[in-house]
Coordinates of C-alpha atoms in Angstrom, one line a residue:
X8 CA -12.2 11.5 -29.4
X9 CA -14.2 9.4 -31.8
X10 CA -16.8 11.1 -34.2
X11 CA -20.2 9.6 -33.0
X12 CA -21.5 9.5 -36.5
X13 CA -18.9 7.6 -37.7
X14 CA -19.1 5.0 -34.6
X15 CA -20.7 1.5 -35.7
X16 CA -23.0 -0.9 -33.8
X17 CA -21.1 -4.0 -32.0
X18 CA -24.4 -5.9 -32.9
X19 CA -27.1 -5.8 -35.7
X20 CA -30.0 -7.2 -33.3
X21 CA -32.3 -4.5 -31.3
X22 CA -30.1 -4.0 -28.0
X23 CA -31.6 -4.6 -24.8
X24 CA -29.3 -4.2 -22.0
X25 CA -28.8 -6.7 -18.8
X26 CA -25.8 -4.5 -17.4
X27 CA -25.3 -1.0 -17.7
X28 CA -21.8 1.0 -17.3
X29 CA -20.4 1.8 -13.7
X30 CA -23.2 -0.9 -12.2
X31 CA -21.9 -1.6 -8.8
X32 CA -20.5 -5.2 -8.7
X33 CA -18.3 -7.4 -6.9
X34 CA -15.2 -4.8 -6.1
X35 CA -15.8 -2.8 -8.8
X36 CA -17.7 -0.9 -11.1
X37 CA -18.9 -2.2 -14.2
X38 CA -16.5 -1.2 -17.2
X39 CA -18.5 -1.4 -20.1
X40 CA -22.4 -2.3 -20.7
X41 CA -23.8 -5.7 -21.3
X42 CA -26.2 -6.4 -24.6
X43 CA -28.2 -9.3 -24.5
X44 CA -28.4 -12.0 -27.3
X45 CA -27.7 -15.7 -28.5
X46 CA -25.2 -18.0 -28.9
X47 CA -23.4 -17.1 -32.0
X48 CA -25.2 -14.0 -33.0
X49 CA -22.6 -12.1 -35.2
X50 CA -20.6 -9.2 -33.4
X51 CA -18.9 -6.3 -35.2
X52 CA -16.1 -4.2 -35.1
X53 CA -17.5 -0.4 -34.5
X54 CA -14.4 1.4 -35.9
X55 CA -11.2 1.1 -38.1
X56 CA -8.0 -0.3 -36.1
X57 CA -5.8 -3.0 -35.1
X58 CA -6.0 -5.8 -33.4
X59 CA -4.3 -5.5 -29.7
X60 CA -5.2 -8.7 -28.3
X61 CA -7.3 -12.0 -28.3
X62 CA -7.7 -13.7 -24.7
X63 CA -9.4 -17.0 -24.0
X64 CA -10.3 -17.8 -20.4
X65 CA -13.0 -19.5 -17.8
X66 CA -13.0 -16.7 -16.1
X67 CA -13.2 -12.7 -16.1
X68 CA -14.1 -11.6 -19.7
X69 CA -14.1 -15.6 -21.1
X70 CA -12.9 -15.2 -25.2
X71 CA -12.2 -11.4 -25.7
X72 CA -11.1 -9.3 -28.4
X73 CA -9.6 -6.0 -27.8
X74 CA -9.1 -3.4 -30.9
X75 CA -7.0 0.0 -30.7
X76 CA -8.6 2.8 -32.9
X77 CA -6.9 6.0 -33.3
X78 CA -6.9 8.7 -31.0
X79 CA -5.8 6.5 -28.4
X80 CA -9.2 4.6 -27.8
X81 CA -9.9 0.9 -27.3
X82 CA -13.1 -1.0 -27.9
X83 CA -13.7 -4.5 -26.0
X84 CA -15.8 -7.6 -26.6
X85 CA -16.0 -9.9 -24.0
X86 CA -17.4 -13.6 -23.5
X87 CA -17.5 -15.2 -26.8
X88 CA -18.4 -18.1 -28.1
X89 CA -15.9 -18.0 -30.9
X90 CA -13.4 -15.5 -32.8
X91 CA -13.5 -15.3 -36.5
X92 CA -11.9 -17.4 -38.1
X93 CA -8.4 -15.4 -39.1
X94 CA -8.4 -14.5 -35.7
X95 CA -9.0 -17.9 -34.0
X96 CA -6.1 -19.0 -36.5
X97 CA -3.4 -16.5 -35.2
X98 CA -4.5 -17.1 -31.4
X99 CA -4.0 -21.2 -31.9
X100 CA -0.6 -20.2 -33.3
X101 CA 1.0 -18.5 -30.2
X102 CA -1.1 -20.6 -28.1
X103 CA 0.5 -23.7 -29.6
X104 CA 4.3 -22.6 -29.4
X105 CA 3.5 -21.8 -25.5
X106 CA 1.6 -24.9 -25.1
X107 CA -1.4 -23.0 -22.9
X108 CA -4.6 -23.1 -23.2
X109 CA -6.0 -20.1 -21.1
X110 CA -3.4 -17.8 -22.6
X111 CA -3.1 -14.0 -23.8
X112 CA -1.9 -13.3 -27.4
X113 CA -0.6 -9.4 -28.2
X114 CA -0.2 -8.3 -31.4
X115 CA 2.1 -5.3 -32.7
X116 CA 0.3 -2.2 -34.0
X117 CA -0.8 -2.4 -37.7
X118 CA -0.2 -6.5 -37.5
X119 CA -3.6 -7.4 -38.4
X120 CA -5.8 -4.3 -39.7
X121 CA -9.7 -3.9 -38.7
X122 CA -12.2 -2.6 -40.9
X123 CA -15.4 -0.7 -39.7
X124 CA -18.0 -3.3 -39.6
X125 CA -16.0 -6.6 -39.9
X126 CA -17.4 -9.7 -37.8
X127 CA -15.1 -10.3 -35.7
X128 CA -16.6 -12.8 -33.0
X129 CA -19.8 -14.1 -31.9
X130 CA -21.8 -13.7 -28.8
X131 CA -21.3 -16.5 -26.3
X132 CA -21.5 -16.9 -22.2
X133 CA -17.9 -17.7 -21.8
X134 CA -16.0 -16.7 -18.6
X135 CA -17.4 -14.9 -15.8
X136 CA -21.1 -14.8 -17.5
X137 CA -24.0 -16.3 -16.2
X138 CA -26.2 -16.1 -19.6
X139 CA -25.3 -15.0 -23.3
X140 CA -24.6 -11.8 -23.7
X141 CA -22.0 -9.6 -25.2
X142 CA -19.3 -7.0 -22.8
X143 CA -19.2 -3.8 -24.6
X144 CA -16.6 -1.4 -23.2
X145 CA -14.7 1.5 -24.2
X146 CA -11.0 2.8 -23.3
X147 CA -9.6 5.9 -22.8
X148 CA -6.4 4.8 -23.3
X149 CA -4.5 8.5 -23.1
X150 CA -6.3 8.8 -19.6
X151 CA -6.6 5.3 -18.2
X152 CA -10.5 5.3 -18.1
X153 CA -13.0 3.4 -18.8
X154 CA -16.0 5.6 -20.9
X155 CA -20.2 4.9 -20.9
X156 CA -20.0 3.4 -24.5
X157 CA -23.8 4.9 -24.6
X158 CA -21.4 8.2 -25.2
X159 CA -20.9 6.5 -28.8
X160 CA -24.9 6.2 -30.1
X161 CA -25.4 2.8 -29.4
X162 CA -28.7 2.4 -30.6
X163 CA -31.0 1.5 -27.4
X164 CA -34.6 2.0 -27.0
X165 CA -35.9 2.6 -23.6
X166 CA -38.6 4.5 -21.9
X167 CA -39.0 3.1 -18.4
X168 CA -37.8 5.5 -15.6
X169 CA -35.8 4.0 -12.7
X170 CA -37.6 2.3 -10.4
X171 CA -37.4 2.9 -5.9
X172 CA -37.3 -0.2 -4.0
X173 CA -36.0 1.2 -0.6
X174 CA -34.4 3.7 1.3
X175 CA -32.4 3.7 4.8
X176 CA -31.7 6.5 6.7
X177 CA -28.3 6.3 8.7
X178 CA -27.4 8.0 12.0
X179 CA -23.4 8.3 12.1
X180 CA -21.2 9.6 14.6
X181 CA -18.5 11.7 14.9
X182 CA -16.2 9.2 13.2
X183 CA -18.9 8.9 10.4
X184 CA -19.9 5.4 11.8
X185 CA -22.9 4.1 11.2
X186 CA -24.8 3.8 14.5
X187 CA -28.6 3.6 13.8
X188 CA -30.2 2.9 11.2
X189 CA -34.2 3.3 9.4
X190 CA -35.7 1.3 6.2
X191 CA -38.0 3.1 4.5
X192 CA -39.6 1.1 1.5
X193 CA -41.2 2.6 -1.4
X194 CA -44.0 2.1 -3.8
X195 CA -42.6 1.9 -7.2
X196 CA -45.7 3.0 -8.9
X197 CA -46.0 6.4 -6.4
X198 CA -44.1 9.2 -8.8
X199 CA -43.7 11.3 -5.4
X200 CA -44.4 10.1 -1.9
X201 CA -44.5 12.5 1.3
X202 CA -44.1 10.8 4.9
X203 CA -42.9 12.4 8.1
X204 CA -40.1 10.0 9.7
X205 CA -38.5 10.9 13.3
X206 CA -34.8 10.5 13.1
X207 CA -32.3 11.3 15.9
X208 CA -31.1 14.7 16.3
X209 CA -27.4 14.8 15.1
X210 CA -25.5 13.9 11.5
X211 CA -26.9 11.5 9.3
X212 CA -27.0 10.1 5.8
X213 CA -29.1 8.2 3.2
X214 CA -28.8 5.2 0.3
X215 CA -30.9 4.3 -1.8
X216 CA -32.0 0.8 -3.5
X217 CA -32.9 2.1 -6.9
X218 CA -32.4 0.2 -10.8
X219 CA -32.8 1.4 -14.3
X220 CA -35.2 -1.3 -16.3
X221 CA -36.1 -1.5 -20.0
X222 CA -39.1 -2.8 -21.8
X223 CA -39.1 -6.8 -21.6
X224 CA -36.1 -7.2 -19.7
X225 CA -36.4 -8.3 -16.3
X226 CA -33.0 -7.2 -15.3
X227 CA -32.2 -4.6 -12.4
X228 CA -29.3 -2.5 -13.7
X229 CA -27.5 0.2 -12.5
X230 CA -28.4 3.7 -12.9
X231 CA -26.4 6.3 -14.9
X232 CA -27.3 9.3 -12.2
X233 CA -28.2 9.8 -8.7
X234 CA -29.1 13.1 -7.4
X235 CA -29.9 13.9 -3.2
X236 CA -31.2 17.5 -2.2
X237 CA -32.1 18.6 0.9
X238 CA -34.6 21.3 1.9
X239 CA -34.7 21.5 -2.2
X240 CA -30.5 22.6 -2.6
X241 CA -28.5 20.1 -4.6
X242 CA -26.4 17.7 -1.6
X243 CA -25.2 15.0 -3.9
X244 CA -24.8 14.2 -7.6
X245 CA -23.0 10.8 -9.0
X246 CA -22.8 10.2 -13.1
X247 CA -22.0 7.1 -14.6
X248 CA -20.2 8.6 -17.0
X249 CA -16.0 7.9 -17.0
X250 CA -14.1 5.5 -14.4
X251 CA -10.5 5.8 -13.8
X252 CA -9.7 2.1 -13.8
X253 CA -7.0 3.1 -11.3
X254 CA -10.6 3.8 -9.2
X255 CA -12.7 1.0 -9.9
X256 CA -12.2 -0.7 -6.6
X257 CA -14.1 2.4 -5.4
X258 CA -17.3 0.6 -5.7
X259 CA -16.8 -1.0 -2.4
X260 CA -17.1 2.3 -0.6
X261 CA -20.1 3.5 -3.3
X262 CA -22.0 0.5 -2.0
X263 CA -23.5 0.0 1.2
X264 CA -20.7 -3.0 1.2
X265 CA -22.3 -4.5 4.5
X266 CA -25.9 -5.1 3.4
X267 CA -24.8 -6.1 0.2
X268 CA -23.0 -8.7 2.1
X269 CA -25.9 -9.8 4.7
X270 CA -28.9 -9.5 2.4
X271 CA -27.2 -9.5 -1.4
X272 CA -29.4 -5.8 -1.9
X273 CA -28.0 -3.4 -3.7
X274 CA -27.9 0.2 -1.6
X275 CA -26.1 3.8 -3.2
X276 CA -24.4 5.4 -0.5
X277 CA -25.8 8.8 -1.2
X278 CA -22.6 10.3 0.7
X279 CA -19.2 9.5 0.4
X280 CA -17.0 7.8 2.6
X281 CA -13.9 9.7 3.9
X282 CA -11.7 7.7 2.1
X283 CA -13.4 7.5 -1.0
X284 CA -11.5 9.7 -3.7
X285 CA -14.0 8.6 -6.7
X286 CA -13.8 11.4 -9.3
X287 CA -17.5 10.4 -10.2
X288 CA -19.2 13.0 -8.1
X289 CA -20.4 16.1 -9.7
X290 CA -21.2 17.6 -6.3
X291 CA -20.8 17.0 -3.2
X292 CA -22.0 19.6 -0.1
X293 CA -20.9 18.3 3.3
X294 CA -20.1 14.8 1.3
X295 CA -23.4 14.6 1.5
X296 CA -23.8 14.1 5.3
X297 CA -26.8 16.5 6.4
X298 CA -28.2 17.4 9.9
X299 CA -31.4 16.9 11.9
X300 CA -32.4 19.5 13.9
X301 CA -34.7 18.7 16.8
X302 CA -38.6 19.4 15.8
X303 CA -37.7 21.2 12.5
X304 CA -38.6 19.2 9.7
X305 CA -35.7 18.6 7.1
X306 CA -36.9 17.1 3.1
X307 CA -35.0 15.1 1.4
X308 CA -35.5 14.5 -2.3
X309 CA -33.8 11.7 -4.4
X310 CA -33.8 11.8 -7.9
X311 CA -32.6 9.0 -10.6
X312 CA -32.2 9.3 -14.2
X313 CA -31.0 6.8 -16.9
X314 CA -29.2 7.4 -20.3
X315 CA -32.1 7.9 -22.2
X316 CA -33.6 10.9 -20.0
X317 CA -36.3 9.2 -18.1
X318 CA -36.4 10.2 -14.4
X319 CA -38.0 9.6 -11.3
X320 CA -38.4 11.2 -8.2
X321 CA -38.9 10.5 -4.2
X322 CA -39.6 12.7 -1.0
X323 CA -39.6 12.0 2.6
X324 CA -39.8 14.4 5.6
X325 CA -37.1 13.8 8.5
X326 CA -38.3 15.5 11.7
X327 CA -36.0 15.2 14.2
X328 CA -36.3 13.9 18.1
X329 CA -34.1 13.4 21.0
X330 CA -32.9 9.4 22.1
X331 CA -30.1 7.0 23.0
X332 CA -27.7 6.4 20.7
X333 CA -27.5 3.0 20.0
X334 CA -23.5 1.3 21.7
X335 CA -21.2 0.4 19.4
X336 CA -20.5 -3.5 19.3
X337 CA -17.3 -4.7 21.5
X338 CA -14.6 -4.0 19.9
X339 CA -10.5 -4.0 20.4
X340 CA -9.6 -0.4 19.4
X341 CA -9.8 1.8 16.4
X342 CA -8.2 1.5 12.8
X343 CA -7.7 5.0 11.7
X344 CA -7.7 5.1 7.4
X345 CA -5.0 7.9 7.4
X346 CA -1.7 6.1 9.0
X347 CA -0.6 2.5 9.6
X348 CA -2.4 0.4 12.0
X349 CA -0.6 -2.5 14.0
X350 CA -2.1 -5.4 16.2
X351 CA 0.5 -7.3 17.8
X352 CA -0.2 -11.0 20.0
X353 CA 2.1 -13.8 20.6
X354 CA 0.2 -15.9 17.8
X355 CA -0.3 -12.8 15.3
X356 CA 0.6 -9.6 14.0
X357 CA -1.8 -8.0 11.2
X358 CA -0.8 -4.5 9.7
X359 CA -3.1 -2.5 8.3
X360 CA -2.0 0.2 5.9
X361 CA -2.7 3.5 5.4
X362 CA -5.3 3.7 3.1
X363 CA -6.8 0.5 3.5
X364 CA -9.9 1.0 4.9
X365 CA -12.2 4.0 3.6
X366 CA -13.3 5.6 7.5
X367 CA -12.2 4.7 10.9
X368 CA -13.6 1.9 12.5
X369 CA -14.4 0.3 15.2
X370 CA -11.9 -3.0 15.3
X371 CA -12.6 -6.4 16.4
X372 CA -9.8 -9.1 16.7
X373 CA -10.3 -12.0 18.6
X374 CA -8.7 -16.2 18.3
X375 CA -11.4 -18.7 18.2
X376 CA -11.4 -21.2 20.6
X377 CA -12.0 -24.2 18.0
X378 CA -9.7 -26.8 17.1
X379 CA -9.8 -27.9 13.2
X380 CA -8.0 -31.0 11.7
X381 CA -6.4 -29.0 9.0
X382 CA -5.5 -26.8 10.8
X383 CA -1.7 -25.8 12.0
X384 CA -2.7 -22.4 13.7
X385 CA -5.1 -20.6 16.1
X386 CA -7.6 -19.5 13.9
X387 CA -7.6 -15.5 14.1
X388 CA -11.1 -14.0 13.4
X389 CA -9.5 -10.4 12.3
X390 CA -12.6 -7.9 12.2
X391 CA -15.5 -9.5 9.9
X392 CA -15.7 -9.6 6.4
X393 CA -18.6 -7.1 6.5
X394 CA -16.0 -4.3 6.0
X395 CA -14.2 -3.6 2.6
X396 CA -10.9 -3.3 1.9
X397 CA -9.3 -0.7 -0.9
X398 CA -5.7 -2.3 0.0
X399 CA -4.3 -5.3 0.8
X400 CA -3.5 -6.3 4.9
X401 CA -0.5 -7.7 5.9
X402 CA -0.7 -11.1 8.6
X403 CA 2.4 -12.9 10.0
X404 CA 0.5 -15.9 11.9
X405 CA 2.7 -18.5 14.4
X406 CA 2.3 -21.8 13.1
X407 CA 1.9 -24.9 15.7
X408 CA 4.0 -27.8 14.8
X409 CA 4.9 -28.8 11.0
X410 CA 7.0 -31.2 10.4
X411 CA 10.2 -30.0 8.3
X412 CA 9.3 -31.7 5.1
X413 CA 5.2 -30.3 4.6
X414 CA 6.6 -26.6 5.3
X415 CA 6.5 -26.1 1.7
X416 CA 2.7 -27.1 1.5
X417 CA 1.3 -24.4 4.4
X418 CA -0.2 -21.4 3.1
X419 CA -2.3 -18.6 5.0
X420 CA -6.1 -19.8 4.8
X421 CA -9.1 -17.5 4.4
X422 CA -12.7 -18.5 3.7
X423 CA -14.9 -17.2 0.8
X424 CA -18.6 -16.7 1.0
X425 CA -19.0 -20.6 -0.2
X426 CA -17.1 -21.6 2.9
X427 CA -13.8 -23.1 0.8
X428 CA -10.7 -22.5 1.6
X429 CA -8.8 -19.7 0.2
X430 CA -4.8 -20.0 -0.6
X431 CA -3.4 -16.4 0.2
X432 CA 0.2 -18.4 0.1
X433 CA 2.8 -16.4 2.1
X434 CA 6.3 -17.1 3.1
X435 CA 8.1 -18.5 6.2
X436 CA 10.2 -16.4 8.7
X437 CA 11.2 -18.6 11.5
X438 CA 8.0 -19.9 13.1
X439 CA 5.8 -17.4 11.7
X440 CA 4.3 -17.4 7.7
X441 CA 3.6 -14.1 6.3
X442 CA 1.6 -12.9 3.5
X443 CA -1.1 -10.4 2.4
X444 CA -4.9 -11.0 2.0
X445 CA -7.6 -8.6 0.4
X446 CA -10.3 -9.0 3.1
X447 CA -11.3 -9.2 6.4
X448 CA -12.1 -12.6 8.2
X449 CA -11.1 -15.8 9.6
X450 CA -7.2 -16.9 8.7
X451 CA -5.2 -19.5 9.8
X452 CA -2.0 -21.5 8.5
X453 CA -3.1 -24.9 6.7
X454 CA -1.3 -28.0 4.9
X455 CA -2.3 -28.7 1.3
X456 CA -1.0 -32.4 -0.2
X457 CA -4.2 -32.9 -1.8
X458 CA -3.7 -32.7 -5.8
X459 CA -6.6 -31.7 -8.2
X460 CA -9.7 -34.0 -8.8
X461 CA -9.9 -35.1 -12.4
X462 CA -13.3 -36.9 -13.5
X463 CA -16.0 -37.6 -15.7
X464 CA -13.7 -38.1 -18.8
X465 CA -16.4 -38.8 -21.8
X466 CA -14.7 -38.6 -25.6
X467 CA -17.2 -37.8 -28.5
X468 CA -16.3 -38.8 -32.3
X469 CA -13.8 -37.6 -33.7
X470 CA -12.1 -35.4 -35.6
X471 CA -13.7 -32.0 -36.4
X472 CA -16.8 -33.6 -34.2
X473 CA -14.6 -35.3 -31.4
X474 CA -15.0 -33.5 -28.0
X475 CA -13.0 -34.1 -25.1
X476 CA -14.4 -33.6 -21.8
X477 CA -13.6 -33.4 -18.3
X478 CA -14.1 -32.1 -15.0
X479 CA -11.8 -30.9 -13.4
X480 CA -11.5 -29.1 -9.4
X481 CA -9.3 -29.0 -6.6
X482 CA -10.0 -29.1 -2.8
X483 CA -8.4 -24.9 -2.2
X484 CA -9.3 -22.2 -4.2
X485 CA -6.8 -18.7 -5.2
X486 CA -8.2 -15.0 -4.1
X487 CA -7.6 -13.7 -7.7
X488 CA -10.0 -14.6 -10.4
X489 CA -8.2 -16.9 -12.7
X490 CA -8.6 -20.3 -14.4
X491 CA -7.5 -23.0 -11.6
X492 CA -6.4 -25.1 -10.9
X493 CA -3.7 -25.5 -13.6
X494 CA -3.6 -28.3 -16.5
X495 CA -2.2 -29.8 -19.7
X496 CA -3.6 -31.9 -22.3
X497 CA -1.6 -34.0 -24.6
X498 CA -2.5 -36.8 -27.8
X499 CA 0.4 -39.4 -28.4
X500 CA 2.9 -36.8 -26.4
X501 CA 1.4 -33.6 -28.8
X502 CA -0.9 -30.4 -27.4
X503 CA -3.4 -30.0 -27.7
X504 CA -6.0 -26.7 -27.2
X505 CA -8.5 -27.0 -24.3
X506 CA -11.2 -24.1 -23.0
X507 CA -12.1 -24.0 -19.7
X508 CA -15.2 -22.7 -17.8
X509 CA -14.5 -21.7 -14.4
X510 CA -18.3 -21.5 -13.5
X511 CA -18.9 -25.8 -14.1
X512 CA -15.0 -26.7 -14.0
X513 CA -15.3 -28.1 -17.1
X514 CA -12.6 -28.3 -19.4
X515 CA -13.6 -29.0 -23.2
X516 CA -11.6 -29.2 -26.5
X517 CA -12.2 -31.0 -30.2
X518 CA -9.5 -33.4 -31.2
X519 CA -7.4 -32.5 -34.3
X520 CA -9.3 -32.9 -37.4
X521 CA -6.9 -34.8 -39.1
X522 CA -6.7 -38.0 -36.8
X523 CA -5.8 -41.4 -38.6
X524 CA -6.4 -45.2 -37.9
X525 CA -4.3 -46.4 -35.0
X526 CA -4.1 -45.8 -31.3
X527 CA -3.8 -43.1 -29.3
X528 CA -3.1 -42.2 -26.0
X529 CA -5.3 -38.8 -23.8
X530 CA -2.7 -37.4 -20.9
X531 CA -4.0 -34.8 -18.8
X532 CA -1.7 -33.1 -16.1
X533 CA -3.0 -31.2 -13.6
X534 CA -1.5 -29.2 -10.4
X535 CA -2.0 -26.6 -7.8
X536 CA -0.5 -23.7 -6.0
X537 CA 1.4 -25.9 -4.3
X538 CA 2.7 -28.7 -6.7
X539 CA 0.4 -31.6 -5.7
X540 CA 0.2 -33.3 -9.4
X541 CA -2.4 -35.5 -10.3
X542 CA -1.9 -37.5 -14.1
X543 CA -4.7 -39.1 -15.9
X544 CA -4.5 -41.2 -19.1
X545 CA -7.1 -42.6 -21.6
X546 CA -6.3 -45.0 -24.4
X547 CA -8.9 -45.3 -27.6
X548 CA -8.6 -46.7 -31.1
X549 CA -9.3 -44.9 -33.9
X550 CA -10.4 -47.6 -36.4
X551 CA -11.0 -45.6 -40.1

């Protein structure tokens, strides 16, 4: 393991952080911590080793440089603005013979040696990144996990306590379904609040809406532990400390995954989910489930702590009554997590695998009765997207009539939450196109012919202060996070190195430095999933 006094800083600003490690995000945890800071503040290397690999895309981790040190660790930088220069030299190298733009160079070990200390980027708000900032993370590379680089003495000051926004008591049933629920908000300047609540006599459970702040930073991170004990004996006990990244897509049971999808709230499950085999709980009584006893009175105490050792504490009292349990909403049948699950119609079959879904559940399928232009299907509204998925599902969907020639272009169609289309592709077995998606919702089969939409070409100066400039979208978007759609930039026939941001669509790049007096010709190619091409071309003169 590294020596912690021999581990450097990836910055030389004071850190503030606007993400900590294991935050709960969008299907997963959050692999390293975040440090804020501006574009093109210096970043460092924080240990001997070699360079692994330099990445450049719009989306996920934007420009990133990874670095294997010895004893089988790795040390990340995501979402710069820029490499240093020896490294932006040998990434245009192998980027050039490929001719990609968005592209991922390796390099063997001992190629290029890194020095303790050496500046290797500079902090930037490339790829997935809504504001500068610089993706800190470290790798356990002999165990496959991602480690709290706050492990390493990274030097951050901070002496606020987590702060309670909320908590909700949940009434489950004998398939651990939630059936009932209570809010309970909280006063975030109360250190320790008392109130009697009456809860329905049976099992039950809590979350809890709770962030770890720092001095001047308005940001609402994730906490590094969570602690639950009722009638004062420990019940449950999470630590942001290691994540298999195997396990990352754990989160979506961690997370109450439903209210994070109606109201955007952030809720710990204080309990774990039958099918949730995160190794990140320290303890675990009754998986954190307890019982309410009619007319006793049962105390439940939630604690949260952040790196730095500030804490803080809530109480409330649970006495328990007698009622109606709330029905559970219409529903089909049950999906049970430990076998495969089949649903079988004349215009569908979806298979749900074993493992797929973290408890039983109550299932809803139904076709909607809507007709949509694009449409060459029933639309199948399978379950709601309300549910999370740890494995893909399988759907074989009976397409209406296509002619022969457009059979190519149909694909299976979800929705994401900004209502476009989603391309899950699949493949055709007599009338029926199969394929996999990773959620819950509405599918049907669609036709795309439609190629990408290129506009807005501007070109600024030249040479090492010409910038090209385009936007660039297409009508369909792909379920995996990656730069799309597709394209290719030449000059006069040659490539040429463009950087994409997938959060604008624009697609930027400077023109070679050593352009001469003549004219030249701008040729950008673009295409899809499924081969629709669009070409654009731009003629300008160079005149000295």
């Amino acid at each position: 393991m590294f020596s912690i006094t021999k581990l450097g800083q990836p910055v030389k600003i004071p850190i503030s952080l606007s993400g900590t490690f294991a935050e709960l995000r969008s299907d997963h945890f959050h692999g390293g911590i975040d440090i804020k800071g501006t574009v093109g503040t210096p970043v460092y290397a924080v240990e001997d080793g070699f360079l692994y690999k330099l990445e450049s895309k719009g989306t996920g981790y934007g420009n990133v440089i990874y670095i294997k040190h010895k004893n089988g660790y790795m040390s990340i930088y995501g979402h710069l603005s820029a490499f240093n220069t020896p490294f932006e030299e040998h990434y245009y190298k192998e980027a050039k013979k490929y001719k990609k733009s968005n592209f991922s160079v390796y390099f063997k070990k001992d190629e290029i040696l890194v020095k303790k200390g050496d500046i290797i980027g500079e902090i930037g708000n490339t790829g997935f990144s809504f504001g500068p900032h610089l993706h800190y993370e470290i790798r356990d590379l002999k165990h496959n996990k991602q480690v709290n680089p706050l492990f390493f003495s990274v030097n951050v000051k901070d002496c606020s306590p987590p702060e309670w926004t909320a908590l909700k008591l949940i009434y489950v049933d004998e398939n651990r379904v939630s059936r009932s629920e209570r809010f309970v908000q909280l006063n975030k300047n109360e250190y320790f609040k008392v109130d009697t609540l009456d809860l329905l006599v049976g099992k039950s459970a809590l979350a809890a809406q709770v962030f770890d702040g720092m001095e001047g930073n308005n940001n609402r991170n994730g906490v590094y532990q969570l602690k639950m004990y009722v009638d004062g004996k420990l019940h449950f006990h999470f630590l942001a400390g290691k994540i298999d990244l195997e396990e990352s897509k754990y989160a979506n049971a961690l997370i109450d995954y439903k209210e994070n999808k109606l109201s955007k709230d952030i809720f710990y499950r204080c309990y774990r989910l039958p099918g949730n085999n995160l190794k990140s709980f320290k303890h675990l009584q009754n998986d954190g489930y307890f019982n309410v006893k009619y007319g006793k009175i049962t105390n439940i105490d939630v604690e949260a702590l952040d790196y730095a050792g500030n804490y803080s504490r809530k109480r409330i009292a649970i006495r328990g009554i007698k009622g109606y349990l709330p029905s559970l909403p219409f529903h089909n049948k049950y999906v049970y997590r430990n076998v495969d699950n089949q649903l079988k119609t004349y215009f569908i079959e979806v298979n749900i695998p074993k493992g797929a879904v973290y408890q039983n559940i109550p299932f809803m399928y139904r076709e909607i009765n809507e007709r949509r232009r694009e449409t060459f299907s029933r639309i199948h509204s399978v379950h709601n997207d309300n549910e999370p998925l740890h494995k893909d599902i399988f759907l074989s969907i009976r397409s209406g009539i296509i002619p022969d020639y457009l059979r190519e272009k149909a694909f299976i169609s979800g929705c994401n939450q900004q209502g476009k289309y989603i391309n899950y592709g699949g493949k055709w077995r007599k009338n029926f196109l199969e394929g996999q998606v990773d959620k819950f919702g509405e599918f049907s089969i669609m036709i795309d012919t439609i190629p990408p939409t290129i506009k807005d070409l501007s070109l600024v100066g030249r040479g090492k202060k010409g910038i090209l400039q385009f936007h660039l979208s297409d009508n369909v978007d792909l379920p995996d996070q990656m730069d799309y759609p597709f394209f290719k930039v030449t000059l006069n026939g040659q490539w040429i190195r463009m950087r994409s941001d997938s959060k604008s669509g624009i697609i930027s790049g400077h023109l070679p430095v050593d352009l001469k007096k003549g004219k030249y010709e701008i040729k950008i190619t673009s295409w899809d999933k499924m081969k629709n091409i669009n070409h654009y071309t731009k003629l300008f003169t160079v005149w000295k």
